[in-house]
Coordinates of C-alpha atoms in Angstrom, one line a residue:
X1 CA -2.1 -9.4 -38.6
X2 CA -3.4 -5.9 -38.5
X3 CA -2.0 -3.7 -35.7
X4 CA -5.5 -2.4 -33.9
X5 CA -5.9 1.7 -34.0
X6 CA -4.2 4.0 -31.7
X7 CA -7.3 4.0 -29.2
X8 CA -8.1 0.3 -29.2
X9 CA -4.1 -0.2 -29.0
X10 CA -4.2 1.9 -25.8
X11 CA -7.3 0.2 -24.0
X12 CA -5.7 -3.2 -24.8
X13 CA -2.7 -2.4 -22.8
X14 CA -4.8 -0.9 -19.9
X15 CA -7.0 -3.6 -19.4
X16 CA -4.5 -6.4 -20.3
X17 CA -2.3 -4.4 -17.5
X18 CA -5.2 -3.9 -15.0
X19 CA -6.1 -7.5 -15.0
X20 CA -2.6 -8.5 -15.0
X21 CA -1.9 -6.2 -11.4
X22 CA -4.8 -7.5 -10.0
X23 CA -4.3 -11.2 -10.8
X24 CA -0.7 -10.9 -9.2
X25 CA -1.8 -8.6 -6.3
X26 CA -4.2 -11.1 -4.8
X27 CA -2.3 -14.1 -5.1
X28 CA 0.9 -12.0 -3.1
X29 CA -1.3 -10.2 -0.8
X30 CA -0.2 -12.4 2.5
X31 CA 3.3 -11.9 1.7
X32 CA 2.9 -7.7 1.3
X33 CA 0.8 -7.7 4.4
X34 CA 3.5 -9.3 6.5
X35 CA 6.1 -7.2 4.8
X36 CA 4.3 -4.0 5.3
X37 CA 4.2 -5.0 9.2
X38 CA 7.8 -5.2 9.3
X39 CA 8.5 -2.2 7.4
X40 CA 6.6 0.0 9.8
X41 CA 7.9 -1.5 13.3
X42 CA 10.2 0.4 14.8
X43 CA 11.6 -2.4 16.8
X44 CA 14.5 -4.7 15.5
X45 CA 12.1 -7.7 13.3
X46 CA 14.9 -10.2 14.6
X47 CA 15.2 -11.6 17.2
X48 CA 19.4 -12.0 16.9
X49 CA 18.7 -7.9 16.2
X50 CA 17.2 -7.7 19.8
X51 CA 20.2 -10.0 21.3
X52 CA 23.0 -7.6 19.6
X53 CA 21.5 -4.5 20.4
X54 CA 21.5 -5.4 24.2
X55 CA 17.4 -4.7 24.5
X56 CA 15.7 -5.9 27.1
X57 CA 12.5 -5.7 25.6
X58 CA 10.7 -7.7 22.7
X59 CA 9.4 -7.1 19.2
X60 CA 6.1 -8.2 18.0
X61 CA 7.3 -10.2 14.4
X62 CA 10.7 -11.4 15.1
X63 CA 10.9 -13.3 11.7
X64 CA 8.5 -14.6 8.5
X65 CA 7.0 -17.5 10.3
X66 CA 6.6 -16.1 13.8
X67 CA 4.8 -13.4 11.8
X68 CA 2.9 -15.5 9.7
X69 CA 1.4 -17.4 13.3
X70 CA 0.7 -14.0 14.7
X71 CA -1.1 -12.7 12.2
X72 CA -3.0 -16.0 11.8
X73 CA -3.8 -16.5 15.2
X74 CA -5.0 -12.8 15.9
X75 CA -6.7 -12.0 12.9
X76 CA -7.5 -15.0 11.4
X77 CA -7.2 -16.1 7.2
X78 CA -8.6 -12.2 6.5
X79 CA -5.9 -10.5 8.2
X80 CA -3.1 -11.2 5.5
X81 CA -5.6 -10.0 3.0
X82 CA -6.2 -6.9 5.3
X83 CA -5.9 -4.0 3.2
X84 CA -6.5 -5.6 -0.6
X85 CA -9.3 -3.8 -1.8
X86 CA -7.5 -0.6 -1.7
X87 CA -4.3 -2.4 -2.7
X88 CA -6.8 -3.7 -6.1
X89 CA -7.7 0.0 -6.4
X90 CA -4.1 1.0 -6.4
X91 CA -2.8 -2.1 -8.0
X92 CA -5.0 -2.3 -10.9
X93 CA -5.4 1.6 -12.1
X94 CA -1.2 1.2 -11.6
X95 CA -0.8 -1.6 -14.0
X96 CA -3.0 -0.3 -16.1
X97 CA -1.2 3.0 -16.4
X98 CA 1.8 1.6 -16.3
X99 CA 1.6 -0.8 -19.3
X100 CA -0.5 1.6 -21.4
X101 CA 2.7 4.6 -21.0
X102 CA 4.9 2.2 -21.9
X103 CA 3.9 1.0 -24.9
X104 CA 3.2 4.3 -26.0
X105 CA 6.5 5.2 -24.9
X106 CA 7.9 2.3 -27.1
X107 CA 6.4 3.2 -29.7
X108 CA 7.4 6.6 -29.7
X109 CA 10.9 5.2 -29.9
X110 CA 10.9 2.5 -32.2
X111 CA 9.1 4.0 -34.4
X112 CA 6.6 1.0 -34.6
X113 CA 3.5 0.0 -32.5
X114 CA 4.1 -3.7 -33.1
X115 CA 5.2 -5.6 -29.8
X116 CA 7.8 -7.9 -31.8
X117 CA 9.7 -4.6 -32.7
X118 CA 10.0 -3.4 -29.1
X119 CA 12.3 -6.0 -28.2
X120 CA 15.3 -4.9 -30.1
X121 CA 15.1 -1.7 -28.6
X122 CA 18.3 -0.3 -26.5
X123 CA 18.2 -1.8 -22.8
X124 CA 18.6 2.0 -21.6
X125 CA 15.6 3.1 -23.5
X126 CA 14.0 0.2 -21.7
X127 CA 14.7 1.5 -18.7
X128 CA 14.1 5.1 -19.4
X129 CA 11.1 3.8 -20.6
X130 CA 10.1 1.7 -17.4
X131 CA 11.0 4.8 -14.7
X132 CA 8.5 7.4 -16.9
X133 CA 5.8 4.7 -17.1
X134 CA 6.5 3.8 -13.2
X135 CA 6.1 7.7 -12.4
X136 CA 3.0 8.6 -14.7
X137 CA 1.2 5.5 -13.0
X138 CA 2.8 6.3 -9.4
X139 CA 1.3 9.7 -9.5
X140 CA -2.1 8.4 -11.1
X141 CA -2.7 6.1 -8.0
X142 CA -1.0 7.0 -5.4
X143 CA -3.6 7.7 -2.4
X144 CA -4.6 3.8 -2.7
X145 CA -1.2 3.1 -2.3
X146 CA -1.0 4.9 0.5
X147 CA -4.8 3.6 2.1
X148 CA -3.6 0.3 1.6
X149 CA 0.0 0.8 3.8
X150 CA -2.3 2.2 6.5
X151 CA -4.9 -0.9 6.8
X152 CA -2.4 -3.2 6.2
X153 CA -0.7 -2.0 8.8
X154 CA -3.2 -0.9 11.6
X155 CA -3.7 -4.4 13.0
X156 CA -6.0 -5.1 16.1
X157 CA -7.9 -3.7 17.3
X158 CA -8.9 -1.9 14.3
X159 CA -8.1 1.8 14.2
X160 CA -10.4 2.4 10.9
X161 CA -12.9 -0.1 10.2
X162 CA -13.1 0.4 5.9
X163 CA -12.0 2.3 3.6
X164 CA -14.3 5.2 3.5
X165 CA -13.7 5.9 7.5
X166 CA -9.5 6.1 6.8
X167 CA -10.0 8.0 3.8
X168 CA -12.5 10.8 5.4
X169 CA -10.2 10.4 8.8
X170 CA -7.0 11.3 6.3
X171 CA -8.8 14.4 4.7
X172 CA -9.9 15.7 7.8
X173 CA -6.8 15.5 10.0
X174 CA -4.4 15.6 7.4
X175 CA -5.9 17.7 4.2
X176 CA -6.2 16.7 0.7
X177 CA -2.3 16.8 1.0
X178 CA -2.3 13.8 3.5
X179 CA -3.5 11.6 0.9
X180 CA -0.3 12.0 -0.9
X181 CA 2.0 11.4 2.1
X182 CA 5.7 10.1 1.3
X183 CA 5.1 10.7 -2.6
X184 CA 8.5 12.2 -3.0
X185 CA 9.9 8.7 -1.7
X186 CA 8.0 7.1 -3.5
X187 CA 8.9 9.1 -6.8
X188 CA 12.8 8.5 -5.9
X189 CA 11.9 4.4 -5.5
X190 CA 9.6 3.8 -8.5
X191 CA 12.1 5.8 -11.1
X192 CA 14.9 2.9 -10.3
X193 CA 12.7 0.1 -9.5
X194 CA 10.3 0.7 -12.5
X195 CA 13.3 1.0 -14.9
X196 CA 15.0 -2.1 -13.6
X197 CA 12.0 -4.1 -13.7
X198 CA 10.9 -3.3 -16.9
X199 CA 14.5 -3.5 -18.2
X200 CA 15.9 -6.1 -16.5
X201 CA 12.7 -8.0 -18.3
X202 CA 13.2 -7.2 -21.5
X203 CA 16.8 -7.8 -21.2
X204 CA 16.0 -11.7 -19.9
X205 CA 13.7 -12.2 -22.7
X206 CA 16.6 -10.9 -25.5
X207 CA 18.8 -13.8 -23.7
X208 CA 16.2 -16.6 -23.5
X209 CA 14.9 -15.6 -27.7
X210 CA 19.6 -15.7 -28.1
X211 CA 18.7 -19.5 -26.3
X212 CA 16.2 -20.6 -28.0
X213 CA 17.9 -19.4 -31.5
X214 CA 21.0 -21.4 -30.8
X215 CA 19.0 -23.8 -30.0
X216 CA 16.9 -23.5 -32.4
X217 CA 19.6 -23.4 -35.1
X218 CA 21.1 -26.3 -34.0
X219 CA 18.0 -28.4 -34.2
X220 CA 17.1 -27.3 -37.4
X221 CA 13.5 -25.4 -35.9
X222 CA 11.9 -22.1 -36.8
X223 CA 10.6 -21.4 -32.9
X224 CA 13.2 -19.6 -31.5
X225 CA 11.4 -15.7 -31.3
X226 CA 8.7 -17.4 -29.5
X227 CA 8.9 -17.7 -25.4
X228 CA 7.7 -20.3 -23.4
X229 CA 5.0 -19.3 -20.4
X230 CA 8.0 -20.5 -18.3
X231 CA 10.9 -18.8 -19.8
X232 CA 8.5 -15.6 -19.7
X233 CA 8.1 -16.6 -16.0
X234 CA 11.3 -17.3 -15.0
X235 CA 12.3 -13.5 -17.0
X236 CA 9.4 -12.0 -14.7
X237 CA 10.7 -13.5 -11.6
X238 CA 14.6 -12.1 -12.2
X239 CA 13.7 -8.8 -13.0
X240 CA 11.2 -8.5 -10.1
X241 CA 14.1 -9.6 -7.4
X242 CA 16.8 -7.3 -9.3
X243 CA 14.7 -4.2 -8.9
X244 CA 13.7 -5.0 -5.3
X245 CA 16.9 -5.8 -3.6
X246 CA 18.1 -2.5 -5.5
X247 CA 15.3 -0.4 -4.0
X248 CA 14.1 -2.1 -0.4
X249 CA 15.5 0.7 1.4
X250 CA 13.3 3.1 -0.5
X251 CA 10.6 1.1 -0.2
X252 CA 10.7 1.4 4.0
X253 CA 10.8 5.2 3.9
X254 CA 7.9 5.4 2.1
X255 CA 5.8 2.9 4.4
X256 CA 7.2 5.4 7.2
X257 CA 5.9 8.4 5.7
X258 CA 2.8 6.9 4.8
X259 CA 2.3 5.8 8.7
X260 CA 3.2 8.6 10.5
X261 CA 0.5 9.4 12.8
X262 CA -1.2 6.3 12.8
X263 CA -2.6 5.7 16.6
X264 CA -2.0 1.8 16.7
X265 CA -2.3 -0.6 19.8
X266 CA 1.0 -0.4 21.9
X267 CA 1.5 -4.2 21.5
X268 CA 2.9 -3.2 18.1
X269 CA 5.8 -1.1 19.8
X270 CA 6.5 2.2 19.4
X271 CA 4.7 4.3 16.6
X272 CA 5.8 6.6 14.1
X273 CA 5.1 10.2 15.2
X274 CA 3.3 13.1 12.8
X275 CA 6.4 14.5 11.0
X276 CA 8.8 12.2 12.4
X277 CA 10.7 12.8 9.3
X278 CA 11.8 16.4 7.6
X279 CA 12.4 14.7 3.8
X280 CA 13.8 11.3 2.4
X281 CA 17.8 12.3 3.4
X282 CA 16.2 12.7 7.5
X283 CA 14.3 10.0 7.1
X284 CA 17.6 7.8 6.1
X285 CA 19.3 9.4 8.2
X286 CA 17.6 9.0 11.6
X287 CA 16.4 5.2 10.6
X288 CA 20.0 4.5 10.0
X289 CA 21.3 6.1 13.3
X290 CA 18.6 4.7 15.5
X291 CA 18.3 1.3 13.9
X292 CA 21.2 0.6 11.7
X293 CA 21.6 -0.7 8.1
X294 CA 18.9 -3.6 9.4
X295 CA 16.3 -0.7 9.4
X296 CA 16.5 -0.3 6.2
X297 CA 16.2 -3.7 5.5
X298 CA 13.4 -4.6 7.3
X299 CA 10.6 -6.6 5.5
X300 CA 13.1 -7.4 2.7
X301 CA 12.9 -11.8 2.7
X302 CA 8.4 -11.4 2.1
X303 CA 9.3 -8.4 0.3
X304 CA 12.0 -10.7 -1.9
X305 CA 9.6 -13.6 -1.8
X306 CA 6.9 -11.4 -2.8
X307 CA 8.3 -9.6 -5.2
X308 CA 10.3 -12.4 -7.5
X309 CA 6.3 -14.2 -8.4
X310 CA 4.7 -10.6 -8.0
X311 CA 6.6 -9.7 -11.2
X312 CA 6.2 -13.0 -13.0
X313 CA 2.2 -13.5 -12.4
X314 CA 2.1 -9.4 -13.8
X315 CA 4.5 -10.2 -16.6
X316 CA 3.1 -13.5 -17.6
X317 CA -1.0 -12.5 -17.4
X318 CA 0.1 -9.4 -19.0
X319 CA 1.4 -11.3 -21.8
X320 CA -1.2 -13.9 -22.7
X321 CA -4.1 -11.4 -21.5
X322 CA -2.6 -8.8 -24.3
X323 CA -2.2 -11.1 -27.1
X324 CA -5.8 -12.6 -26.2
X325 CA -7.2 -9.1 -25.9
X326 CA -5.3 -8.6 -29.6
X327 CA -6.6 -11.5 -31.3
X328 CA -10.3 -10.1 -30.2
X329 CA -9.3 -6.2 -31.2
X330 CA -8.2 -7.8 -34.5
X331 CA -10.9 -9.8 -35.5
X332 CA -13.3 -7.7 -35.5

C-alpha cells in the first residue's frame, strides 16, 4: 500500500488523534470532574483522614461515591460534565498534536514513515519520543487545560457562568500570563507521564505481537503481527495506569496552581490563595507539611479509574480511526 505524502501523513495523525482525545474525553468526563474536586480541596477527601488527623470539622467529598451523590444531587447529570467543552478544546487540539509529533518523531528515527516499522524501535526512543510529543502538545493547548480545572472545579453557585466570562475574568485580573498558570508543573508531569504512556504502550503491544507469534507458530497461522481491538485495549489500559500512579502527585500541584485565587463557596472548605505557592519544590513542600503524603494523593482512585480506559478509548480510536483515515488518504 502506498505510504500517503508528508502533508496528508501529518493531517491523518492530527485528526485520527483529535477524534481519538475527544471520543475518550467525553466518555471519562464524570470521573475527571470528581477527581479534579478532590485535587483542589484542601481538606483531607477521607473520612479515616479526618479521624487520624484529630479534626473536628468535615470535608465536603470524603470518598468516590459520597462524591459521586453530591455532585449528583447538587448539580444534577450536567455537573460531572461541568467543564467539557473547554476540556474538548484542550483535549482534542492535545491529541491531535500529540499523535501528529510523534509520528514525525518516529519517523525521524526509524528512518521510515510506515507504522509497522515503528514498533521495533528502542523502548527509550519511545519514550523520548512520548515526553517531546507530550510537551510540544502541552504547550500548544495549555490555557484550555487550565479553563477546564477552573469550571470543573468552581461548583455552586457558579463563580463564572461559560467560558468566555472565566477566560475575560483570567486576562483581566491575572494577564495574558494567567492563562498559563502552573505550566512549569505541568511541563515536569507531562515529560514522565507522556513518555511512559507512550512507551509503556508500545512496549505492551511488542509482548502481545511475542504472544500471538508463539502462538501463532504453534498453531501453524500467519496472524501473529496483527492485534486484536482487545489486546490493543488491554495495552492502552496498562500504560495509561503505569504513567498515572507514577505522576499523580504532579498532577495535584498543577490543579493547585491552576486554582489559586478562585473565590468558591465556603461549603467547599478552605481555598487556595493567589500565590499560595512560590514554584513546584514549595508547592510540594507545604502540601506535604500541611497535609501529608495523602495530599499528594488526593483524587488518585477516579484519577486511576479514569485514566486506565482514558488511555485505552485514545489508543484504540486512534488506531482504527488512523488506519481508516489511511485506507481513504490511499485510495485516492
Amino acid at each position: 500500500m502506498e505510504e500517503p505524502g508528508q502533508l496528508k501523513r501529518a493531517l491523518l495523525d492530527a485528526t485520527a488523534g483529535a477524534i481519538a482525545g475527544g471520543i475518550s474525553r467525553t466518555v471519562t468526563s464524570p470521573l475527571d470532574v470528581i477527581k479534579i474536586r478532590f485535587q483542589v480541596q484542601l481538606e483531607p477527601t477521607a473520612s479515616w483522614a479526618l479521624i487520624r488527623r484529630g479534626l473536628s470539622g468535615s470535608s465536603k467529598y470524603t470518598g468516590m461515591f459520597q462524591a459521586t451523590k453530591e455532585i449528583f444531587r447538587e448539580e444534577g447529570l450536567p455537573g460531572f460534565w461541568r467543564g467539557n467543552v473547554p476540556a474538548l478544546l484542550m483535549v482534542m487540539p492535545y491529541t491531535a498534536i500529540q499523535f501528529a509529533v510523534l509520528h514525525k518523531l518516529k519517523t525521524f528515527v526509524s528512518g521510515s514513515s510506515k507504522t509497522a516499522d515503528h514498533i521495533n524501535l528502542s523502548p527509550y526512543l519511545s519514550y523520548i519520543s512520548g515526553a517531546l510529543a507530550g510537551c510540544a502538545a502541552t504547550v500548544g493547548s495549555y490555557p484550555f487545560d487550565l479553563l477546564r480545572t477552573i469550571l470543573a472545579s468552581q461548583g455552586e453557585p457558579k463563580i463564572y457562568p461559560n467560558l468566555r466570562s472565566a477566560t475575560f475574568d483570567i486576562l483581566r485580573t491575572r494577564g495574558f500570563r494567567g492563562l498559563y498558570a502552573g505550566l512549569s508543573p505541568t511541563l515536569v508531569e507531562i515529560i514522565p507521564y507522556a513518555g511512559l504512556q507512550f512507551g509503556t504502550y508500545d512496549t505492551f503491544k511488542r509482548w502481545c505481537m511475542a504472544w500471538n507469534n508463539l502462538r501463532s507458530s504453534s498453531i501453524s497461522s500467519t496472524t501473529g503481527d496483527s492485534l486484536s481491538s482487545f489486546q490493543l485495549f488491554i495495552c492502552g489500559l496498562a500504560a495509561g495506569t503505569c504513567a498515572k500512579l507514577v505522576c499523580h502527585p504532579l498532577d495535584v500541584v498543577k490543579k493547585r496552581f491552576q486554582i489559586e485565587g478562585l473565590q468558591r463557596h465556603p461549603k467547599y472548605g478552605a481555598r487556595v490563595e493567589q500565590r499560595a505557592y512560590r514554584n513546584l519544590f514549595d508547592a510540594l513542600h507545604r502540601i506535604l507539611k500541611s497535609e501529608g503524603w495523602h495530599g499528594l494523593y488526593k483524587g488518585i482512585v477516579p484519577s486511576t479509574i479514569k485514566a486506565a480506559p482514558a488511555g485505552a478509548v485514545t489508543f484504540v480510536a486512534y488506531e482504527f480511526t488512523s488506519d481508516w483515515l489511511e485506507s481513504i488518504f490511499t485510495s485516492t
